[in-house]
mmCIF file of C-alpha atoms in Angstrom:
data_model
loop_
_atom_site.group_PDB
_atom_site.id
_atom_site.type_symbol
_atom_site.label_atom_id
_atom_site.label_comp_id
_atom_site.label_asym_id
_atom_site.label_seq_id
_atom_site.Cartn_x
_atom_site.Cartn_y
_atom_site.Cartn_z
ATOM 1 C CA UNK A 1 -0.041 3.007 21.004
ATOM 2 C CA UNK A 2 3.742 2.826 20.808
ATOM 3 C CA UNK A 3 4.471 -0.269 19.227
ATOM 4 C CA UNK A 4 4.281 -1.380 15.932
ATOM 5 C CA UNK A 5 3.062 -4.817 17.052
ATOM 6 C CA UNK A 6 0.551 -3.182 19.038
ATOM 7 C CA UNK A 7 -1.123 -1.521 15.767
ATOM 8 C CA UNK A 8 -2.786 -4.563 14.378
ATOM 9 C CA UNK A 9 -3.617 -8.436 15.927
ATOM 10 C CA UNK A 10 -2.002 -11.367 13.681
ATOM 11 C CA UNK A 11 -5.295 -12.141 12.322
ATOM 12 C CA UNK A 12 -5.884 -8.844 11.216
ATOM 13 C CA UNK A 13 -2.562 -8.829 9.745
ATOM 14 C CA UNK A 14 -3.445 -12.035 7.844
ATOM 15 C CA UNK A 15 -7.026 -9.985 6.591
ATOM 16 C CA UNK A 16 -4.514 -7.431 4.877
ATOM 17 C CA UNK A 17 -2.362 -10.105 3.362
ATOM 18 C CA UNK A 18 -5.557 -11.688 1.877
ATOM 19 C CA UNK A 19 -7.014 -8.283 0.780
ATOM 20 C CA UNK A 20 -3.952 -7.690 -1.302
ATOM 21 C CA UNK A 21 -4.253 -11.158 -2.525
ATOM 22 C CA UNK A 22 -7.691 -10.417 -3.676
ATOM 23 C CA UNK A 23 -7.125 -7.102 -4.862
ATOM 24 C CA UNK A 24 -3.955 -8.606 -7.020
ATOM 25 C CA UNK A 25 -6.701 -11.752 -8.676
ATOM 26 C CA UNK A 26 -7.643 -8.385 -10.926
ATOM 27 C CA UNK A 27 -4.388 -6.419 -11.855
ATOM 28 C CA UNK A 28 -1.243 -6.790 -13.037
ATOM 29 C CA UNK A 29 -0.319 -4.065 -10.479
ATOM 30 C CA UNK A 30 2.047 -5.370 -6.487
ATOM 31 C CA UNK A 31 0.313 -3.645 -3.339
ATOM 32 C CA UNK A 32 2.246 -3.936 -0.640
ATOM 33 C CA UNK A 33 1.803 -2.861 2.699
ATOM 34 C CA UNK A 34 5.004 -1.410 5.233
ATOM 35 C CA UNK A 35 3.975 -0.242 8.868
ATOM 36 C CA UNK A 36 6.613 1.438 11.147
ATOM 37 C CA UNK A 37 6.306 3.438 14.538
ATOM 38 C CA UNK A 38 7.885 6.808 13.565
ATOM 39 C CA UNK A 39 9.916 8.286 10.785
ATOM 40 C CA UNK A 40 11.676 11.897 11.385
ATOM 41 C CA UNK A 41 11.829 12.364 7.977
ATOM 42 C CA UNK A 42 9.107 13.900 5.480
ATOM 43 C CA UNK A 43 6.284 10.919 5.543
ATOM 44 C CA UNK A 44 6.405 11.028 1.764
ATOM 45 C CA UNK A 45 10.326 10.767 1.127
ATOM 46 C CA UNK A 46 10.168 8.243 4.044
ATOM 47 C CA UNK A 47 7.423 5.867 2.015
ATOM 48 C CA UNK A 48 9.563 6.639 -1.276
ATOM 49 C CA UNK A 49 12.169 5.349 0.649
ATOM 50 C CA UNK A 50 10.874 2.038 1.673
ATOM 51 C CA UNK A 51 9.506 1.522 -1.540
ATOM 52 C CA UNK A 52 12.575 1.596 -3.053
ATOM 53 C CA UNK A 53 13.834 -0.807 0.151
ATOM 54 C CA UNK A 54 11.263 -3.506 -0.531
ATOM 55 C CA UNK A 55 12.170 -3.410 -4.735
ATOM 56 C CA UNK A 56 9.083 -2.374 -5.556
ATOM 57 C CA UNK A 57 10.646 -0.134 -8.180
ATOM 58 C CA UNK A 58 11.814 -3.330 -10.115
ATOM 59 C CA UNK A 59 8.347 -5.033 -11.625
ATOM 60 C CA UNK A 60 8.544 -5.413 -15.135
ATOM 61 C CA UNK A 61 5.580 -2.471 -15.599
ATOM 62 C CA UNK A 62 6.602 -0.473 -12.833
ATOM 63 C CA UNK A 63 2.671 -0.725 -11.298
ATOM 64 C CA UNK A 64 4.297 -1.457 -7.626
ATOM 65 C CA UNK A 65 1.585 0.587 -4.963
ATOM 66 C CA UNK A 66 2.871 1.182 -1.246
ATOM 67 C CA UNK A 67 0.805 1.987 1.452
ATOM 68 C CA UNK A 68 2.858 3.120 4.184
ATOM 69 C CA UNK A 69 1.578 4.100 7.831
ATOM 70 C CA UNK A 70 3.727 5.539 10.282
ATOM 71 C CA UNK A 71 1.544 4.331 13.466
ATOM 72 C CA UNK A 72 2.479 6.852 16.486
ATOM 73 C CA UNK A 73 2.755 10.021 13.746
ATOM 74 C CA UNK A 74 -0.664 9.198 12.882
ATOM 75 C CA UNK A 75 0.226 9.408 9.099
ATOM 76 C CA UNK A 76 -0.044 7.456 5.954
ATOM 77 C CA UNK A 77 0.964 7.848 2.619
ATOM 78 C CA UNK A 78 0.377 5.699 -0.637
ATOM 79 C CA UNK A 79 2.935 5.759 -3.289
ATOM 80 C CA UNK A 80 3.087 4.403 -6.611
ATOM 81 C CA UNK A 81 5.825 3.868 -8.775
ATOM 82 C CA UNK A 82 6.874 5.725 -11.926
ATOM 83 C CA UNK A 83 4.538 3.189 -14.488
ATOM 84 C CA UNK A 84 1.406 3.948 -12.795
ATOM 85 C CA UNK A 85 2.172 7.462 -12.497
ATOM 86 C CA UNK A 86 2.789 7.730 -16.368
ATOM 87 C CA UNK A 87 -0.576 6.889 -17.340
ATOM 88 C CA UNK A 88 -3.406 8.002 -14.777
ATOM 89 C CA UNK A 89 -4.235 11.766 -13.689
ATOM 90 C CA UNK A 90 -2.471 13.501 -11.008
ATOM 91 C CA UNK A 91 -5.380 13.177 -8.484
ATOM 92 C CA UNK A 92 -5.842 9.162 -9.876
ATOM 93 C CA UNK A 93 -4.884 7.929 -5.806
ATOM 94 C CA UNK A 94 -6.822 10.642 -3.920
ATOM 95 C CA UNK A 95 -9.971 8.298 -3.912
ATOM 96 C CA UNK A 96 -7.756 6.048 -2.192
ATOM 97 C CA UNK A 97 -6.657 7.750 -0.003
ATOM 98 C CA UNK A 98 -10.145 9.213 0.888
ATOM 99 C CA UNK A 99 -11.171 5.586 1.636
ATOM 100 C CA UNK A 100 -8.401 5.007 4.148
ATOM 101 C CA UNK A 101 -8.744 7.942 6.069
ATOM 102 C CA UNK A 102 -12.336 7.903 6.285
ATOM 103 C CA UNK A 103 -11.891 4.626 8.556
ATOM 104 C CA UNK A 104 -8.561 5.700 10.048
ATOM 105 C CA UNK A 105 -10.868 8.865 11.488
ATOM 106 C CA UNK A 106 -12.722 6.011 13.553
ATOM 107 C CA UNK A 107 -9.856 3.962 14.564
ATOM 108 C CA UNK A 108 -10.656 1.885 12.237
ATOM 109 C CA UNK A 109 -7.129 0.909 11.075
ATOM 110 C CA UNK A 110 -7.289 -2.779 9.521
ATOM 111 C CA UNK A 111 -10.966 -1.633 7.750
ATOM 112 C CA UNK A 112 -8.933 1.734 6.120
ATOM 113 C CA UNK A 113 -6.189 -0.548 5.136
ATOM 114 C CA UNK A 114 -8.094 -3.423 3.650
ATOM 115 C CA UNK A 115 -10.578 -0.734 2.107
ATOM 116 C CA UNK A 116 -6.812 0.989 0.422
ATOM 117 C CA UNK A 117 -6.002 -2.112 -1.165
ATOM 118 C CA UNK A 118 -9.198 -3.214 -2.504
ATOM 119 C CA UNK A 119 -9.940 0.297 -3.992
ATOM 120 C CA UNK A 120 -6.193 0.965 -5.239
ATOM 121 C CA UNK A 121 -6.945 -2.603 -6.763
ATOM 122 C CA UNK A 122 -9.799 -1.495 -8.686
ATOM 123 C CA UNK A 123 -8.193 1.995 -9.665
ATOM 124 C CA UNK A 124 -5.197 -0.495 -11.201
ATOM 125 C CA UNK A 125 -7.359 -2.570 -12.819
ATOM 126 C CA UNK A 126 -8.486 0.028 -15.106
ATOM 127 C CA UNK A 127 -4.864 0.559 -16.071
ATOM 128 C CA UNK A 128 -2.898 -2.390 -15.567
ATOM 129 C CA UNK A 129 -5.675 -5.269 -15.800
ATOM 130 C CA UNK A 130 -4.624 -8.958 -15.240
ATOM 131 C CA UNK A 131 -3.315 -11.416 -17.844
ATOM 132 C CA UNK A 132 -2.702 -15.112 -17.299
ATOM 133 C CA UNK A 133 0.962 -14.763 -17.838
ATOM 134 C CA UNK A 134 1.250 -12.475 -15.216
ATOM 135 C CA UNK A 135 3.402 -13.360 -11.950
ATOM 136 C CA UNK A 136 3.288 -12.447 -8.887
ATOM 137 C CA UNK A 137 6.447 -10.346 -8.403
ATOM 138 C CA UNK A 138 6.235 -8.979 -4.885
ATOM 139 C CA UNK A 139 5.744 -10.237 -1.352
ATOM 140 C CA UNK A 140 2.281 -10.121 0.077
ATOM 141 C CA UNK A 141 3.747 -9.624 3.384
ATOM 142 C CA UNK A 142 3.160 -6.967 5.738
ATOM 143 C CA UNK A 143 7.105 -5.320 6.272
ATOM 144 C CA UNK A 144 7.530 -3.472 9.312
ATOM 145 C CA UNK A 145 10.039 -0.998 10.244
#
C-alpha cells in the first residue's frame, strides 16, 4: 500500500467520521483522526506534531485525542492533550490502544480505527462527560498528510 488514499475507501472514511460523531454524543472530549504515508521522524513527536497542526491543543478543557497512523510505517500512535493527561493514570490510553491493534493485526484498519474512537470515547466519558452547553470545537474530518 503506498498511498494514503489507498488506506481506506470514502465510505469507510465516512464510518470514521460518524464513529467520532458518536463517540463525541457522550463527552466533552474532540477525537480526531490524521492519516499520512510516512513520517521520518519519531511516530510520537510526529503525532504531537500534527496535533498541535490541527489546534487540537486549543479546546477550552484541553480533552483534544489524536489518533494518528502512519500507513506504509505500519504505526499508530494516540495522543492526548495536556487536560486529559492531568487527570487519568499513566496507562489510562493503553486499552485503547489494545483495541486498535488487535484489528490492525488482521488488516482490519477501518474496524481498529472505529473501535479507537468509540473506546477512547468511553474512557473520556468517565472524565470529561457531556453537558448541553458543550460545542463542538474540532473538525470531524479525517486530515491527511
Amino acid at each position: 500500500m503506498s498511498k494514503v488514499e489507498d488506506f481506506l475507501t470514502v465510505t469507510e472514511e465516512q464510518e470514521i467520521v460518524d464513529a467520532i460523531l458518536k463517540a463525541e454524543k457522550n463527552t466533552s472530549g474532540e477525537i480526531r483522526v490524521h492519516i499520512e504515508a510516512h513520517t521520518q521522524k519519531d511516530h510520537y513527536k510526529r503525532a504531537k506534531e500534527v496535533f498541535h497542526l490541527l489546534k487540537m491543543d486549543n479546546t477550552k478543557q484541553e480533552n483534544g485525542v489524536l489518533i494518528y497512523v502512519a500507513v506504509n510505517d505500519r504505526k499508530f500512535v494516540i495522543c492526548g492533550d495536556k487536560g486529559i493527561d492531568k487527570v487519568v493514570p499513566s496507562n489510562f490510553w493503553q486499552t485503547t490502544k489494545d483495541t486498535i491493534q488487535s484489528h490492525f493485526i488482521k488488516g482490519a484498519y477501518k474496524e481498529g480505527i472505529i473501535a479507537g474512537i468509540l473506546k477512547a470515547g468511553t474512557e473520556l466519558n468517565s472524565h470529561f462527560p457531556w453537558h448541553s452547553d458543550d460545542t463542538n470545537e474540532l473538525s470531524n474530518e479525517i486530515s491527511k498528510g
